[in-house]
DNA sequence: TATAAAATTTAGATTAGCCTAAATTATGTA
DNA sequence: TACATAATTTAGGCTAATCTAAATTTTATA
């Protein structure tokens, strides 16, 4: 039991569970997957039959230990492939996701582990997200939102919350990327905009942008 | 219209068409794909609807220009991936096929072409089969079966007819691979076995083996 | 807390890709 | 050339994954 669809559901449930405590709701998965809630209900039952989630009618699901393992395994593959595409195939960070969505379903332990070795066991993908290692363990940065960075305290960009191409390309234009040092120079009370120093240039960003960038203080 | 199943049929039809002139028969595809003839008939109709094959009831199919293009594109991806697995991920030539069967279905022009560049535009895969270039053109070696190599005329192994793991591993044990120089020292009339020199060692092979190795004189 | 709104599930249908069994067509051989 | 055999197609079904519409349950709020 590990169809493409099943794997996508497990991953979606895993990611949804990161956002909030408790169970994952039918509609939240329906939105992520792009399916109708009734289809999600069907799949929840199927996953429960295979002991990948615990499901209680009208109450949503939580991943079982097995479910988490499978999800992390897909995420491992997804992020390793994203890393490969950027480091060796000239992809930019806003192009990799769509292809990794396909590559993450390739089934071959040897392929996954050799790719990991070939990339020299990367710990983070091009978006700053942690890559589970072979034992499915990942260490996360203790990152905060740029919005919450104290004034005049330097941080380094270590990730993004919004992974959309639009946002990533916007950051490219502003010359902000993983590793860029950022300092908040001034907070504008009137419209919550921020004057920041990013790398060598100073620029203004909106609150919305600031709450989609992760920094390590 | 380019499901995984469709792509596998196109590839199977393409390969079957190499073997003999004329149309490709229902049962030959059924055997290759591992499906029942009735399922193949269904798919033939579907492919014909999409102008990928010409189909006449009870007469089999031939690929259209579009069908050939799609088939060659899958084959290009298959062989590029096989090359990558061997050259960078420590796969041996008997391990790559199964994984390439999955990877060949990944849809991304950029991925395919960047992989091609990364591998420095290889012309042949690990089994000696030609890799279609970006324009889907491939140049084939003018190879012959080892069986047909004249006595005491040196040839170089450039491919295999049988791609099974068993045969490939057998060749590994005999230290015969792509590039190995081979010379026929003696043909045994009694049982058609051959004494050959392969690389530095002399050894005996059966007729069956000799008709599954391609050499360039 | 009653009730309206939102969320979720159920019922019933559809599609792709496969199957078995039966019918049909083509082929090889006496 | 007749007819047995092989190849192929048709008919009817199945499953996974989806959908819409209707029913049910939960939740939010007046
Ligand atoms: Mn991604
Ligand atoms: Mn990522
Ligand atoms: Mn292959
Ligand atoms: Mn090959």
Coordinates of C-alpha atoms (C1' of nucleotides) and ligand atoms in Angstrom, one line a residue:
Chain A
X1 CA 0.0 0.0 0.0
X2 CA 1.9 3.0 -1.2
X3 CA 0.2 4.6 -4.2
X4 CA 1.1 8.0 -5.4
X5 CA -2.1 9.3 -4.0
X6 CA -1.7 7.7 -0.6
X7 CA 1.8 9.2 -0.3
X8 CA 0.5 12.7 -1.1
X9 CA -2.1 12.4 1.6
X10 CA 0.4 11.3 4.2
X11 CA 2.7 14.2 3.4
X12 CA -0.2 16.7 3.4
X13 CA -1.4 15.4 6.8
X14 CA 2.1 15.6 8.2
X15 CA 2.5 19.2 7.1
X16 CA -0.9 20.2 8.3
X17 CA -0.1 18.7 11.7
X18 CA 2.9 20.9 12.1
X19 CA 0.7 24.0 12.1
X20 CA -1.5 23.2 15.0
X21 CA -1.9 20.7 17.8
X22 CA -4.6 18.0 17.7
X23 CA -6.2 16.3 14.8
X24 CA -6.0 17.2 11.2
X25 CA -9.4 18.3 9.7
X26 CA -10.9 16.9 6.5
X27 CA -11.2 20.3 4.8
X28 CA -7.6 21.4 5.5
X29 CA -6.4 18.3 3.6
X30 CA -9.0 18.8 0.9
X31 CA -7.6 22.3 0.3
X32 CA -3.9 21.2 0.3
X33 CA -4.5 18.2 -2.0
X34 CA -7.0 20.0 -4.2
X35 CA -9.8 17.4 -3.8
X36 CA -13.3 17.5 -2.4
X37 CA -13.9 16.8 1.3
X38 CA -15.8 13.6 0.4
X39 CA -12.8 12.2 -1.4
X40 CA -10.7 13.0 1.6
X41 CA -13.0 11.2 3.9
X42 CA -12.7 8.1 1.7
X43 CA -8.9 8.3 1.8
X44 CA -8.9 8.8 5.6
X45 CA -10.8 5.6 6.0
X46 CA -8.4 3.8 3.7
X47 CA -5.4 5.2 5.6
X48 CA -7.0 4.1 8.9
X49 CA -7.5 0.6 7.5
X50 CA -3.8 0.4 6.9
X51 CA -2.9 1.8 10.3
X52 CA -1.3 4.9 8.9
X53 CA -3.7 7.3 10.7
X54 CA -6.0 7.2 13.5
X55 CA -9.4 8.3 12.4
X56 CA -12.5 9.1 14.3
X57 CA -15.6 10.1 12.4
X58 CA -16.1 13.9 12.3
X59 CA -12.9 14.3 14.3
X60 CA -10.2 14.2 11.7
X61 CA -7.0 12.2 11.7
X62 CA -3.6 11.9 13.3
X63 CA -0.7 10.0 11.8
X64 CA 0.4 6.8 13.5
X65 CA 4.1 6.1 14.1
X66 CA 4.0 4.2 10.8
X67 CA 2.3 7.1 9.1
X68 CA 4.9 9.6 10.3
X69 CA 7.7 7.4 9.1
X70 CA 6.2 7.1 5.7
X71 CA 5.6 10.9 5.5
X72 CA 9.2 11.6 6.6
X73 CA 10.5 9.3 4.1
X74 CA 8.7 11.1 1.3
X75 CA 9.8 14.4 2.7
X76 CA 13.4 13.2 2.8
X77 CA 13.2 12.3 -0.9
X78 CA 11.5 15.5 -1.8
X79 CA 14.1 17.6 -0.2
X80 CA 17.1 15.6 -1.4
X81 CA 15.8 15.9 -4.9
X82 CA 15.3 19.7 -4.5
X83 CA 18.8 20.0 -3.3
X84 CA 20.1 18.0 -6.3
X85 CA 18.2 20.1 -8.8
X86 CA 19.7 23.3 -7.4
X87 CA 23.2 22.1 -6.8
X88 CA 23.8 20.2 -9.9
X89 CA 21.1 20.9 -12.5
X90 CA 20.9 24.7 -12.5
X91 CA 17.4 24.9 -11.1
X92 CA 16.6 27.9 -9.0
X93 CA 14.8 27.6 -5.7
X94 CA 11.5 28.6 -7.2
X95 CA 11.6 25.9 -9.9
X96 CA 12.3 22.8 -7.9
X97 CA 9.2 22.1 -6.0
X98 CA 7.0 21.0 -8.9
X99 CA 9.6 18.5 -10.1
X100 CA 10.4 17.2 -6.6
X101 CA 6.7 16.5 -6.2
X102 CA 7.1 13.8 -8.9
X103 CA 10.6 12.6 -7.9
X104 CA 9.6 12.1 -4.3
X105 CA 7.5 9.1 -5.3
X106 CA 10.4 7.1 -6.9
X107 CA 10.8 3.9 -4.9
X108 CA 14.4 2.8 -4.5
X109 CA 16.2 2.8 -1.2
X110 CA 19.5 2.6 -3.0
X111 CA 18.7 5.6 -5.1
X112 CA 17.7 7.7 -2.1
X113 CA 20.7 6.8 -0.1
X114 CA 23.2 7.1 -2.9
X115 CA 21.7 10.5 -3.8
X116 CA 22.2 11.5 -0.2
X117 CA 25.8 10.4 -0.3
X118 CA 26.4 12.1 -3.7
X119 CA 25.1 15.4 -2.2
X120 CA 27.3 14.8 0.8
X121 CA 24.5 14.3 3.3
X122 CA 22.9 17.8 3.2
X123 CA 21.0 18.8 6.3
X124 CA 18.8 21.5 4.7
X125 CA 17.1 21.9 1.3
X126 CA 17.3 25.0 -0.9
X127 CA 14.4 26.6 1.0
X128 CA 16.2 26.1 4.4
X129 CA 13.9 23.2 5.4
X130 CA 15.6 20.3 7.2
X131 CA 16.2 17.0 5.4
X132 CA 15.5 13.9 7.4
X133 CA 18.6 11.6 7.4
X134 CA 18.6 7.9 6.7
X135 CA 17.2 7.3 10.2
X136 CA 14.5 9.9 9.4
X137 CA 15.9 12.2 12.1
X138 CA 16.3 15.9 11.3
X139 CA 17.6 18.7 13.3
X140 CA 15.8 22.0 12.9
X141 CA 17.3 25.5 13.1
X142 CA 16.0 27.4 16.1
X143 CA 14.6 30.0 13.7
X144 CA 12.2 32.9 14.3
X145 CA 10.2 35.1 11.9
X146 CA 12.0 38.1 10.7
X147 CA 9.1 40.1 12.1
X148 CA 10.1 39.0 15.6
X149 CA 13.7 39.9 15.2
X150 CA 14.7 42.6 17.8
X151 CA 15.7 46.0 16.4
X152 CA 19.4 46.2 15.3
X153 CA 20.1 42.6 16.2
X154 CA 21.6 40.8 13.2
X155 CA 20.0 37.6 12.0
X156 CA 20.8 35.3 9.1
X157 CA 18.0 34.2 6.7
X158 CA 17.6 30.5 7.2
X159 CA 14.3 29.8 5.6
X160 CA 11.0 30.9 4.2
X161 CA 7.5 30.2 5.3
X162 CA 5.8 31.0 2.0
X163 CA 7.3 28.6 -0.6
X164 CA 5.4 30.0 -3.6
X165 CA 7.4 30.8 -6.7
X166 CA 6.1 34.4 -6.6
X167 CA 7.5 35.0 -3.2
X168 CA 10.8 33.2 -3.9
X169 CA 11.3 35.3 -7.1
X170 CA 10.4 38.4 -5.2
X171 CA 13.2 37.6 -2.7
X172 CA 15.6 36.9 -5.6
X173 CA 14.9 40.4 -6.9
X174 CA 15.5 41.9 -3.5
X175 CA 18.7 39.8 -3.3
X176 CA 17.5 38.0 -0.2
X177 CA 18.3 34.3 0.1
X178 CA 19.4 31.6 2.5
X179 CA 22.4 32.9 4.3
X180 CA 21.8 36.5 3.7
X181 CA 22.5 38.5 6.9
X182 CA 19.5 40.8 7.9
X183 CA 19.2 43.6 10.3
X184 CA 16.1 45.6 11.2
X185 CA 16.9 49.3 11.1
X186 CA 13.6 50.8 11.8
X187 CA 9.9 49.8 12.3
X188 CA 7.4 52.1 10.8
X189 CA 4.5 52.4 13.2
X190 CA 2.2 53.9 10.7
X191 CA 2.0 50.9 8.3
X192 CA 4.1 48.3 10.1
X193 CA 6.7 48.3 7.3
X194 CA 10.3 47.6 8.1
X195 CA 13.5 49.2 7.0
X196 CA 16.1 46.5 6.9
X197 CA 19.6 46.0 5.9
X198 CA 19.9 42.8 3.8
X199 CA 23.5 42.0 2.8
X200 CA 24.9 45.2 1.6
X201 CA 21.8 47.1 0.7
X202 CA 19.1 48.7 2.8
X203 CA 15.5 48.3 1.7
X204 CA 11.9 48.5 2.8
X205 CA 9.7 45.4 3.2
X206 CA 6.1 45.0 4.3
X207 CA 4.9 43.2 7.3
X208 CA 3.6 40.4 5.1
X209 CA 7.1 39.8 3.7
X210 CA 8.6 40.0 7.2
X211 CA 6.4 37.2 8.5
X212 CA 7.3 34.9 5.7
X213 CA 11.1 35.0 6.3
X214 CA 12.8 32.9 8.9
X215 CA 16.0 34.1 10.5
X216 CA 18.4 32.7 13.0
X217 CA 19.4 35.5 15.5
Chain B
X1 CA -2.9 12.3 -22.5
X2 CA 0.3 10.8 -21.1
X3 CA -0.4 8.5 -18.3
X4 CA 2.2 6.2 -16.9
X5 CA 0.4 3.3 -18.6
X6 CA 0.2 5.0 -21.9
X7 CA 3.9 5.7 -21.9
X8 CA 4.7 2.1 -21.1
X9 CA 2.6 0.9 -24.0
X10 CA 4.2 3.4 -26.4
X11 CA 7.7 2.3 -25.4
X12 CA 6.8 -1.4 -25.7
X13 CA 5.3 -0.9 -29.1
X14 CA 8.4 1.0 -30.2
X15 CA 10.7 -1.8 -29.0
X16 CA 8.6 -4.5 -30.5
X17 CA 8.6 -2.7 -33.8
X18 CA 12.4 -2.8 -33.9
X19 CA 12.3 -6.6 -34.0
X20 CA 10.3 -7.1 -37.1
X21 CA 8.8 -5.2 -40.0
X22 CA 5.1 -4.5 -40.2
X23 CA 2.6 -4.1 -37.5
X24 CA 3.0 -5.0 -33.8
X25 CA 0.7 -7.7 -32.6
X26 CA -1.6 -7.6 -29.5
X27 CA 0.0 -10.6 -27.8
X28 CA 3.6 -9.4 -28.2
X29 CA 2.7 -6.3 -26.3
X30 CA 0.6 -8.3 -23.8
X31 CA 3.7 -10.3 -23.0
X32 CA 6.0 -7.3 -22.7
X33 CA 3.7 -5.3 -20.6
X34 CA 2.5 -8.3 -18.5
X35 CA -1.2 -7.7 -19.2
X36 CA -3.9 -9.7 -20.9
X37 CA -4.5 -9.4 -24.6
X38 CA -7.9 -8.0 -24.0
X39 CA -6.4 -5.1 -22.0
X40 CA -4.0 -4.5 -24.8
X41 CA -6.8 -4.2 -27.3
X42 CA -8.4 -1.6 -25.0
X43 CA -5.3 0.4 -24.9
X44 CA -4.7 0.1 -28.7
X45 CA -8.0 1.7 -29.2
X46 CA -7.2 4.5 -26.8
X47 CA -3.9 5.1 -28.4
X48 CA -5.5 5.2 -31.8
X49 CA -8.1 7.7 -30.5
X50 CA -5.2 10.0 -29.6
X51 CA -3.4 9.4 -32.9
X52 CA -0.4 7.8 -31.4
X53 CA -0.9 4.5 -33.3
X54 CA -2.6 3.3 -36.4
X55 CA -4.8 0.4 -35.5
X56 CA -6.8 -1.9 -37.6
X57 CA -8.9 -4.6 -36.0
X58 CA -7.1 -8.0 -35.9
X59 CA -4.1 -6.4 -37.6
X60 CA -2.1 -4.9 -34.8
X61 CA -0.7 -1.4 -34.5
X62 CA 2.1 0.8 -35.9
X63 CA 3.2 4.0 -34.2
X64 CA 2.4 7.3 -35.8
X65 CA 5.0 10.1 -36.1
X66 CA 3.7 11.4 -32.8
X67 CA 3.8 8.0 -31.2
X68 CA 7.4 7.5 -32.3
X69 CA 8.3 10.9 -30.8
X70 CA 6.7 10.2 -27.5
X71 CA 8.4 6.7 -27.4
X72 CA 11.8 8.2 -28.2
X73 CA 11.4 10.8 -25.5
X74 CA 10.7 8.2 -22.9
X75 CA 13.6 6.1 -24.1
X76 CA 15.8 9.2 -24.0
X77 CA 14.9 9.8 -20.3
X78 CA 15.2 6.1 -19.5
X79 CA 18.8 5.9 -20.9
X80 CA 19.9 9.2 -19.4
X81 CA 18.8 8.1 -16.0
X82 CA 20.5 4.7 -16.4
X83 CA 23.7 6.6 -17.3
X84 CA 23.4 8.9 -14.3
X85 CA 22.8 6.0 -11.9
X86 CA 25.9 4.2 -13.1
X87 CA 28.2 7.2 -13.4
X88 CA 27.3 9.1 -10.3
X89 CA 25.3 6.9 -7.9
X90 CA 27.3 3.7 -7.8
X91 CA 24.7 1.5 -9.5
X92 CA 25.9 -1.4 -11.6
X93 CA 24.5 -2.0 -15.0
X94 CA 22.2 -4.8 -13.8
X95 CA 20.6 -2.6 -11.2
X96 CA 19.6 0.4 -13.1
X97 CA 16.7 -0.8 -15.3
X98 CA 14.1 -1.2 -12.6
X99 CA 14.7 2.3 -11.2
X100 CA 14.9 3.9 -14.7
X101 CA 11.5 2.4 -15.4
X102 CA 10.2 4.8 -12.8
X103 CA 12.3 7.8 -13.5
X104 CA 11.5 7.8 -17.3
X105 CA 8.0 9.0 -16.5
X106 CA 9.1 12.2 -14.7
X107 CA 7.8 15.2 -16.7
X108 CA 10.2 18.1 -16.9
X109 CA 11.9 19.2 -20.0
X110 CA 14.4 21.2 -18.0
X111 CA 15.2 18.2 -15.8
X112 CA 15.8 16.0 -18.8
X113 CA 18.0 18.5 -20.7
X114 CA 20.0 19.6 -17.6
X115 CA 20.6 15.9 -16.8
X116 CA 21.8 15.5 -20.3
X117 CA 24.2 18.4 -19.9
X118 CA 25.3 17.3 -16.5
X119 CA 26.3 13.9 -18.0
X120 CA 28.0 15.7 -20.8
X121 CA 25.6 14.6 -23.5
X122 CA 26.3 10.9 -23.4
X123 CA 25.5 9.0 -26.7
X124 CA 25.1 5.5 -25.2
X125 CA 23.7 4.1 -22.0
X126 CA 25.5 1.6 -19.7
X127 CA 24.2 -1.3 -21.8
X128 CA 25.6 0.3 -25.0
X129 CA 22.2 1.4 -26.2
X130 CA 22.1 4.7 -28.0
X131 CA 20.6 7.7 -26.2
X132 CA 18.3 10.0 -28.4
X133 CA 19.6 13.5 -28.2
X134 CA 17.4 16.6 -27.5
X135 CA 16.1 16.4 -31.1
X136 CA 15.4 12.7 -30.6
X137 CA 18.1 11.7 -33.0
X138 CA 20.4 8.8 -32.1
X139 CA 23.3 7.3 -34.0
X140 CA 23.7 3.6 -33.6
X141 CA 26.8 1.6 -33.7
X142 CA 27.1 -0.6 -36.7
X143 CA 27.3 -3.6 -34.4
X144 CA 27.1 -7.3 -35.1
X145 CA 26.4 -10.3 -32.8
X146 CA 29.6 -11.8 -31.4
X147 CA 28.3 -15.0 -33.0
X148 CA 28.9 -13.5 -36.4
X149 CA 32.3 -12.1 -35.7
X150 CA 34.9 -13.8 -38.1
X151 CA 37.5 -16.0 -36.5
X152 CA 40.6 -14.2 -35.2
X153 CA 39.2 -10.7 -36.1
X154 CA 39.1 -8.4 -33.0
X155 CA 35.9 -6.8 -32.0
X156 CA 35.0 -4.6 -29.1
X157 CA 31.9 -5.3 -27.0
X158 CA 29.5 -2.4 -27.6
X159 CA 26.2 -3.8 -26.2
X160 CA 24.1 -6.7 -25.2
X161 CA 20.9 -8.1 -26.6
X162 CA 19.7 -9.7 -23.4
X163 CA 19.3 -7.0 -20.7
X164 CA 18.4 -9.3 -17.9
X165 CA 20.2 -9.0 -14.6
X166 CA 21.1 -12.6 -14.7
X167 CA 22.9 -12.2 -18.0
X168 CA 24.6 -8.9 -17.0
X169 CA 25.9 -10.4 -13.8
X170 CA 27.1 -13.4 -15.7
X171 CA 29.1 -11.1 -17.9
X172 CA 30.5 -9.3 -14.9
X173 CA 31.8 -12.6 -13.5
X174 CA 33.4 -13.3 -16.9
X175 CA 34.8 -9.8 -16.9
X176 CA 33.1 -8.9 -20.1
X177 CA 31.6 -5.4 -20.3
X178 CA 31.1 -2.5 -22.7
X179 CA 34.5 -1.7 -24.2
X180 CA 36.1 -5.1 -23.7
X181 CA 38.0 -6.3 -26.7
X182 CA 37.0 -9.8 -27.8
X183 CA 38.5 -12.2 -30.3
X184 CA 37.1 -15.6 -31.3
X185 CA 40.0 -18.1 -31.1
X186 CA 38.1 -21.3 -32.1
X187 CA 34.6 -22.5 -32.9
X188 CA 33.8 -25.9 -31.6
X189 CA 31.8 -27.7 -34.2
X190 CA 30.5 -30.4 -31.8
X191 CA 28.4 -28.1 -29.6
X192 CA 28.8 -24.6 -31.2
X193 CA 30.7 -23.3 -28.2
X194 CA 33.3 -20.7 -28.7
X195 CA 36.8 -20.2 -27.3
X196 CA 37.3 -16.5 -27.0
X197 CA 39.8 -14.0 -25.8
X198 CA 38.1 -11.3 -23.8
X199 CA 40.4 -8.7 -22.4
X200 CA 43.4 -10.5 -21.0
X201 CA 41.8 -13.9 -20.3
X202 CA 40.7 -16.7 -22.6
X203 CA 37.5 -18.5 -21.9
X204 CA 34.7 -20.6 -23.3
X205 CA 31.2 -19.4 -23.9
X206 CA 28.1 -21.0 -25.3
X207 CA 26.3 -20.1 -28.5
X208 CA 23.5 -18.7 -26.5
X209 CA 25.9 -16.2 -24.8
X210 CA 27.5 -15.3 -28.1
X211 CA 24.2 -14.4 -29.7
X212 CA 23.5 -12.0 -26.8
X213 CA 26.6 -9.9 -27.1
X214 CA 27.1 -7.1 -29.7
X215 CA 30.5 -6.3 -30.9
X216 CA 31.9 -3.7 -33.3
X217 CA 34.5 -5.3 -35.6
Chain C
dT1 C1' -29.6 26.9 24.7
dA2 C1' -31.9 26.8 20.3
dT3 C1' -30.9 27.3 15.7
dA4 C1' -28.3 28.6 11.6
dA5 C1' -24.0 27.8 9.4
dA6 C1' -20.1 25.1 8.6
dA7 C1' -17.9 20.7 8.4
dT8 C1' -18.2 16.1 7.5
dT9 C1' -20.0 11.8 5.9
dT10 C1' -22.9 8.9 2.9
dA11 C1' -24.9 7.4 -1.4
dG12 C1' -24.5 6.8 -5.9
dA13 C1' -21.9 7.7 -10.2
dT14 C1' -17.7 8.1 -13.3
dT15 C1' -13.2 7.0 -15.4
dA16 C1' -8.8 4.5 -16.3
dG17 C1' -6.8 0.3 -16.4
dC18 C1' -7.2 -3.9 -15.6
dC19 C1' -9.5 -8.8 -15.5
dT20 C1' -12.3 -13.4 -17.2
dA21 C1' -15.1 -15.8 -20.3
dA22 C1' -17.2 -16.0 -24.5
dA23 C1' -17.5 -14.8 -29.3
dT24 C1' -15.2 -13.8 -33.5
dT25 C1' -11.5 -13.7 -37.0
dA26 C1' -7.1 -15.3 -38.9
dT27 C1' -3.8 -18.9 -39.8
dG28 C1' -1.6 -23.2 -40.6
dT29 C1' -1.9 -27.7 -42.1
dA30 C1' -3.7 -32.0 -43.7
Chain D
dT1 C1' -9.7 -25.9 -49.3
dA2 C1' -11.7 -27.4 -44.8
dC3 C1' -11.1 -27.2 -40.2
dA4 C1' -8.5 -27.2 -35.9
dT5 C1' -5.8 -24.0 -33.5
dA6 C1' -4.2 -19.6 -32.4
dA7 C1' -4.9 -14.7 -32.1
dT8 C1' -7.9 -11.1 -31.2
dT9 C1' -11.9 -8.7 -29.8
dT10 C1' -16.2 -8.1 -27.2
dA11 C1' -19.1 -8.2 -23.1
dG12 C1' -19.5 -7.6 -18.6
dG13 C1' -17.1 -6.8 -14.0
dC14 C1' -13.8 -5.0 -10.6
dT15 C1' -10.9 -1.5 -7.9
dA16 C1' -8.8 2.9 -6.8
dA17 C1' -9.6 7.5 -6.9
dT18 C1' -12.3 10.9 -7.9
dC19 C1' -16.9 13.6 -8.2
dT20 C1' -21.9 15.7 -6.9
dA21 C1' -25.8 15.9 -4.2
dA22 C1' -28.0 14.8 -0.1
dA23 C1' -27.9 13.6 4.8
dT24 C1' -25.8 14.0 9.2
dT25 C1' -23.0 16.0 12.8
dT26 C1' -20.5 19.7 14.9
dT27 C1' -19.8 24.6 15.9
dA28 C1' -20.8 29.1 16.5
dT29 C1' -23.9 32.7 17.7
dA30 C1' -28.1 35.1 18.7
Ligands
LIG1 MN1 9.1 21.5 -2.1
LIG2 MN1 11.8 22.6 -0.1
LIG3 MN1 16.7 -0.2 -19.2
LIG4 MN1 19.7 0.4 -21.0

